[in-house]
């Protein structure tokens, strides 16, 4: 298992969250692929997922050499995709902070688990030390974790964004995963979370050129 202290070298990503019309998912994926090309990103790094509970789409678009502004991206989305969406689109810019290859690196990872949170005043330093030295490396070492990464929302909120690419959704119920979540340090840090969102999603197929 390898750890890289400043992300995976992939650079910033644009996080887009959309509630789609159920019968327009293919058109939505095509439009998101066009957006990658519009901003000169790498289509090979484009990925989109659908929340297993709500159906909400989260798309991760690689930023090109000139990172677009959130208003620019949102403006194009509103122009191109309004007929495909049930409500407003959310756009954030994510900057990588930590990337960890998992115990199951190299295996397919059709599921992504996300924790998106803020922290109480004065708790940021402790949160980041916990994530970087215990929590994320520990969860990456769990069988079934393919890749783990932590990012910061530099445009958008909450600011702390962690995601885990998994071989199966029930990795979260395994004994090794639960053991990492219930450490003494975790029991101190987790109550400081604020405005937290957690969700499991399945990766969507994209056949763009």
Tab-separated table of C-alpha atoms in Angstrom:
chain	number	residue	atom	x	y	z
A	1	UNK	CA	0.000	0.000	0.000
A	2	UNK	CA	1.391	3.405	-0.967
A	3	UNK	CA	0.677	6.840	0.444
A	4	UNK	CA	1.221	10.147	-1.334
A	5	UNK	CA	1.161	13.217	0.836
A	6	UNK	CA	-0.175	15.745	-1.648
A	7	UNK	CA	-2.763	13.932	-3.710
A	8	UNK	CA	-2.307	11.511	-6.586
A	9	UNK	CA	-0.814	14.009	-9.006
A	10	UNK	CA	-4.089	14.236	-10.889
A	11	UNK	CA	-4.764	17.857	-9.980
A	12	UNK	CA	-8.050	19.498	-9.051
A	13	UNK	CA	-11.455	18.138	-9.989
A	14	UNK	CA	-14.822	19.746	-10.500
A	15	UNK	CA	-17.542	18.103	-8.417
A	16	UNK	CA	-21.024	18.357	-9.919
A	17	UNK	CA	-24.139	17.163	-8.076
A	18	UNK	CA	-27.404	16.804	-9.990
A	19	UNK	CA	-30.853	15.351	-9.437
A	20	UNK	CA	-31.629	13.891	-12.887
A	21	UNK	CA	-34.842	13.008	-14.674
A	22	UNK	CA	-34.877	9.213	-14.511
A	23	UNK	CA	-35.441	8.759	-18.262
A	24	UNK	CA	-32.672	11.166	-19.304
A	25	UNK	CA	-29.642	9.605	-17.623
A	26	UNK	CA	-27.876	8.687	-20.881
A	27	UNK	CA	-28.301	12.209	-22.240
A	28	UNK	CA	-27.011	13.640	-18.979
A	29	UNK	CA	-23.879	11.474	-19.115
A	30	UNK	CA	-23.224	12.534	-22.704
A	31	UNK	CA	-23.559	16.202	-21.760
A	32	UNK	CA	-21.170	15.791	-18.845
A	33	UNK	CA	-18.630	14.219	-21.206
A	34	UNK	CA	-18.980	17.214	-23.513
A	35	UNK	CA	-18.326	19.458	-20.530
A	36	UNK	CA	-15.012	17.672	-19.887
A	37	UNK	CA	-13.920	18.407	-23.442
A	38	UNK	CA	-15.132	22.009	-23.219
A	39	UNK	CA	-12.744	22.617	-20.334
A	40	UNK	CA	-9.857	20.613	-21.867
A	41	UNK	CA	-9.890	17.970	-19.150
A	42	UNK	CA	-8.841	14.336	-19.550
A	43	UNK	CA	-11.917	12.239	-20.467
A	44	UNK	CA	-10.185	9.139	-19.116
A	45	UNK	CA	-10.425	10.654	-15.626
A	46	UNK	CA	-14.115	11.528	-15.891
A	47	UNK	CA	-16.307	9.508	-13.518
A	48	UNK	CA	-19.922	9.713	-12.437
A	49	UNK	CA	-21.834	7.900	-9.707
A	50	UNK	CA	-25.459	7.526	-8.657
A	51	UNK	CA	-26.478	7.596	-5.004
A	52	UNK	CA	-27.985	4.224	-4.060
A	53	UNK	CA	-30.512	5.865	-1.723
A	54	UNK	CA	-31.583	9.047	-3.522
A	55	UNK	CA	-30.621	8.616	-7.188
A	56	UNK	CA	-28.622	11.854	-7.096
A	57	UNK	CA	-25.708	12.018	-9.568
A	58	UNK	CA	-22.214	13.058	-8.498
A	59	UNK	CA	-19.809	13.656	-11.369
A	60	UNK	CA	-16.076	14.267	-11.062
A	61	UNK	CA	-14.662	16.222	-13.983
A	62	UNK	CA	-10.890	16.621	-14.315
A	63	UNK	CA	-9.882	20.230	-14.631
A	64	UNK	CA	-7.625	21.120	-17.569
A	65	UNK	CA	-4.548	23.314	-17.434
A	66	UNK	CA	-6.739	26.359	-16.963
A	67	UNK	CA	-8.999	25.461	-14.052
A	68	UNK	CA	-12.446	26.887	-14.788
A	69	UNK	CA	-14.310	28.914	-12.213
A	70	UNK	CA	-17.322	27.426	-10.456
A	71	UNK	CA	-19.633	30.131	-11.941
A	72	UNK	CA	-18.398	29.284	-15.452
A	73	UNK	CA	-19.127	25.592	-14.983
A	74	UNK	CA	-22.496	26.255	-13.398
A	75	UNK	CA	-23.426	28.601	-16.220
A	76	UNK	CA	-22.739	25.961	-18.848
A	77	UNK	CA	-24.598	23.310	-16.878
A	78	UNK	CA	-27.644	25.525	-16.548
A	79	UNK	CA	-27.511	26.261	-20.286
A	80	UNK	CA	-26.944	22.706	-21.531
A	81	UNK	CA	-28.702	20.534	-18.993
A	82	UNK	CA	-31.729	22.332	-17.611
A	83	UNK	CA	-34.160	19.925	-19.367
A	84	UNK	CA	-32.290	16.956	-17.871
A	85	UNK	CA	-32.396	18.057	-14.235
A	86	UNK	CA	-35.075	18.036	-11.555
A	87	UNK	CA	-33.619	20.961	-9.590
A	88	UNK	CA	-30.617	23.258	-9.146
A	89	UNK	CA	-27.137	21.927	-9.807
A	90	UNK	CA	-24.372	22.108	-7.195
A	91	UNK	CA	-20.773	22.761	-8.323
A	92	UNK	CA	-17.606	22.651	-6.193
A	93	UNK	CA	-13.877	22.698	-6.909
A	94	UNK	CA	-11.892	19.957	-5.166
A	95	UNK	CA	-8.157	20.132	-4.528
A	96	UNK	CA	-6.376	16.833	-3.673
A	97	UNK	CA	-4.681	16.484	-0.300
A	98	UNK	CA	-4.040	12.759	0.243
A	99	UNK	CA	-4.284	9.651	-1.927
A	100	UNK	CA	-3.850	6.087	-0.667
A	101	UNK	CA	-3.816	2.923	-2.753
A	102	UNK	CA	-6.020	0.353	-1.069
A	103	UNK	CA	-5.628	-3.276	-0.057
A	104	UNK	CA	-7.622	-4.253	-3.170
A	105	UNK	CA	-5.819	-1.905	-5.566
A	106	UNK	CA	-6.145	-3.074	-9.152
A	107	UNK	CA	-9.582	-4.616	-8.659
A	108	UNK	CA	-12.749	-3.113	-10.165
A	109	UNK	CA	-14.311	-0.470	-7.904
A	110	UNK	CA	-17.971	-0.030	-8.878
A	111	UNK	CA	-18.890	1.696	-5.598
A	112	UNK	CA	-17.815	4.982	-4.019
A	113	UNK	CA	-18.466	5.941	-0.397
A	114	UNK	CA	-18.264	9.671	0.360
A	115	UNK	CA	-17.991	11.600	3.613
A	116	UNK	CA	-18.407	15.365	3.117
A	117	UNK	CA	-18.183	17.417	6.287
A	118	UNK	CA	-17.231	20.528	8.189
A	119	UNK	CA	-15.715	20.547	11.670
A	120	UNK	CA	-16.371	22.580	14.792
A	121	UNK	CA	-14.359	25.750	15.353
A	122	UNK	CA	-10.794	24.948	16.351
A	123	UNK	CA	-11.025	21.308	15.242
A	124	UNK	CA	-9.484	21.476	11.765
A	125	UNK	CA	-5.924	20.571	12.760
A	126	UNK	CA	-6.977	17.522	14.739
A	127	UNK	CA	-9.315	16.397	11.951
A	128	UNK	CA	-6.580	16.569	9.328
A	129	UNK	CA	-4.008	14.759	11.513
A	130	UNK	CA	-6.541	12.005	12.234
A	131	UNK	CA	-7.484	11.596	8.579
A	132	UNK	CA	-3.894	11.573	7.321
A	133	UNK	CA	-2.159	9.445	9.948
A	134	UNK	CA	-4.814	6.979	11.133
A	135	UNK	CA	-8.244	7.035	9.555
A	136	UNK	CA	-7.684	7.124	5.812
A	137	UNK	CA	-4.641	4.801	5.782
A	138	UNK	CA	-6.564	2.455	8.076
A	139	UNK	CA	-9.648	2.310	5.845
A	140	UNK	CA	-7.467	1.965	2.742
A	141	UNK	CA	-5.908	-1.147	4.299
A	142	UNK	CA	-9.317	-2.844	4.621
A	143	UNK	CA	-9.896	-5.671	2.085
A	144	UNK	CA	-12.305	-4.349	-0.521
A	145	UNK	CA	-10.905	-0.814	-0.568
A	146	UNK	CA	-9.364	-0.092	-3.964
A	147	UNK	CA	-8.455	3.559	-3.510
A	148	UNK	CA	-8.994	6.284	-0.906
A	149	UNK	CA	-8.527	10.002	-1.232
A	150	UNK	CA	-9.070	13.172	0.707
A	151	UNK	CA	-9.765	16.529	-0.914
A	152	UNK	CA	-10.556	20.079	0.118
A	153	UNK	CA	-13.420	22.092	-1.348
A	154	UNK	CA	-11.647	25.316	-2.282
A	155	UNK	CA	-14.853	26.605	-3.875
A	156	UNK	CA	-17.917	25.134	-2.192
A	157	UNK	CA	-18.825	23.675	1.166
A	158	UNK	CA	-18.513	21.796	3.438
A	159	UNK	CA	-14.731	21.972	3.047
A	160	UNK	CA	-13.632	18.403	3.862
A	161	UNK	CA	-14.293	15.693	1.282
A	162	UNK	CA	-13.182	12.062	1.577
A	163	UNK	CA	-14.074	9.206	-0.745
A	164	UNK	CA	-13.370	5.486	-0.850
A	165	UNK	CA	-13.584	3.381	-4.017
A	166	UNK	CA	-14.815	-0.080	-3.069
A	167	UNK	CA	-15.288	-3.506	-4.614
A	168	UNK	CA	-18.700	-3.846	-2.917
A	169	UNK	CA	-21.048	-1.650	-0.923
A	170	UNK	CA	-21.001	-4.003	2.068
A	171	UNK	CA	-17.288	-3.414	2.687
A	172	UNK	CA	-18.603	-0.818	5.173
A	173	UNK	CA	-20.129	-3.641	7.243
A	174	UNK	CA	-16.951	-5.720	7.439
A	175	UNK	CA	-15.165	-6.222	10.749
A	176	UNK	CA	-11.892	-4.584	9.579
A	177	UNK	CA	-13.746	-1.450	8.411
A	178	UNK	CA	-15.722	-1.186	11.647
A	179	UNK	CA	-12.544	-1.653	13.698
A	180	UNK	CA	-10.969	1.413	12.046
A	181	UNK	CA	-14.127	3.474	12.604
A	182	UNK	CA	-14.243	2.688	16.333
A	183	UNK	CA	-10.732	3.595	17.457
A	184	UNK	CA	-10.250	5.825	20.479
A	185	UNK	CA	-9.035	8.674	18.262
A	186	UNK	CA	-12.088	8.302	16.019
A	187	UNK	CA	-14.359	8.515	19.045
A	188	UNK	CA	-12.822	11.924	19.846
A	189	UNK	CA	-12.812	13.374	16.340
A	190	UNK	CA	-16.135	12.234	14.872
A	191	UNK	CA	-18.319	14.197	17.360
A	192	UNK	CA	-16.648	17.388	16.089
A	193	UNK	CA	-18.098	16.864	12.581
A	194	UNK	CA	-20.658	19.420	11.463
A	195	UNK	CA	-23.064	19.523	8.469
A	196	UNK	CA	-21.995	16.008	7.509
A	197	UNK	CA	-23.217	14.108	4.440
A	198	UNK	CA	-22.457	10.413	3.931
A	199	UNK	CA	-23.568	8.446	0.906
A	200	UNK	CA	-22.840	5.283	-1.059
A	201	UNK	CA	-23.047	5.436	-4.840
A	202	UNK	CA	-22.587	3.138	-7.818
A	203	UNK	CA	-20.364	4.091	-10.751
A	204	UNK	CA	-22.181	4.810	-13.998
A	205	UNK	CA	-21.010	3.610	-17.380
A	206	UNK	CA	-19.790	6.277	-19.786
A	207	UNK	CA	-19.098	5.488	-23.439
A	208	UNK	CA	-17.953	8.905	-24.572
A	209	UNK	CA	-15.148	9.351	-27.061
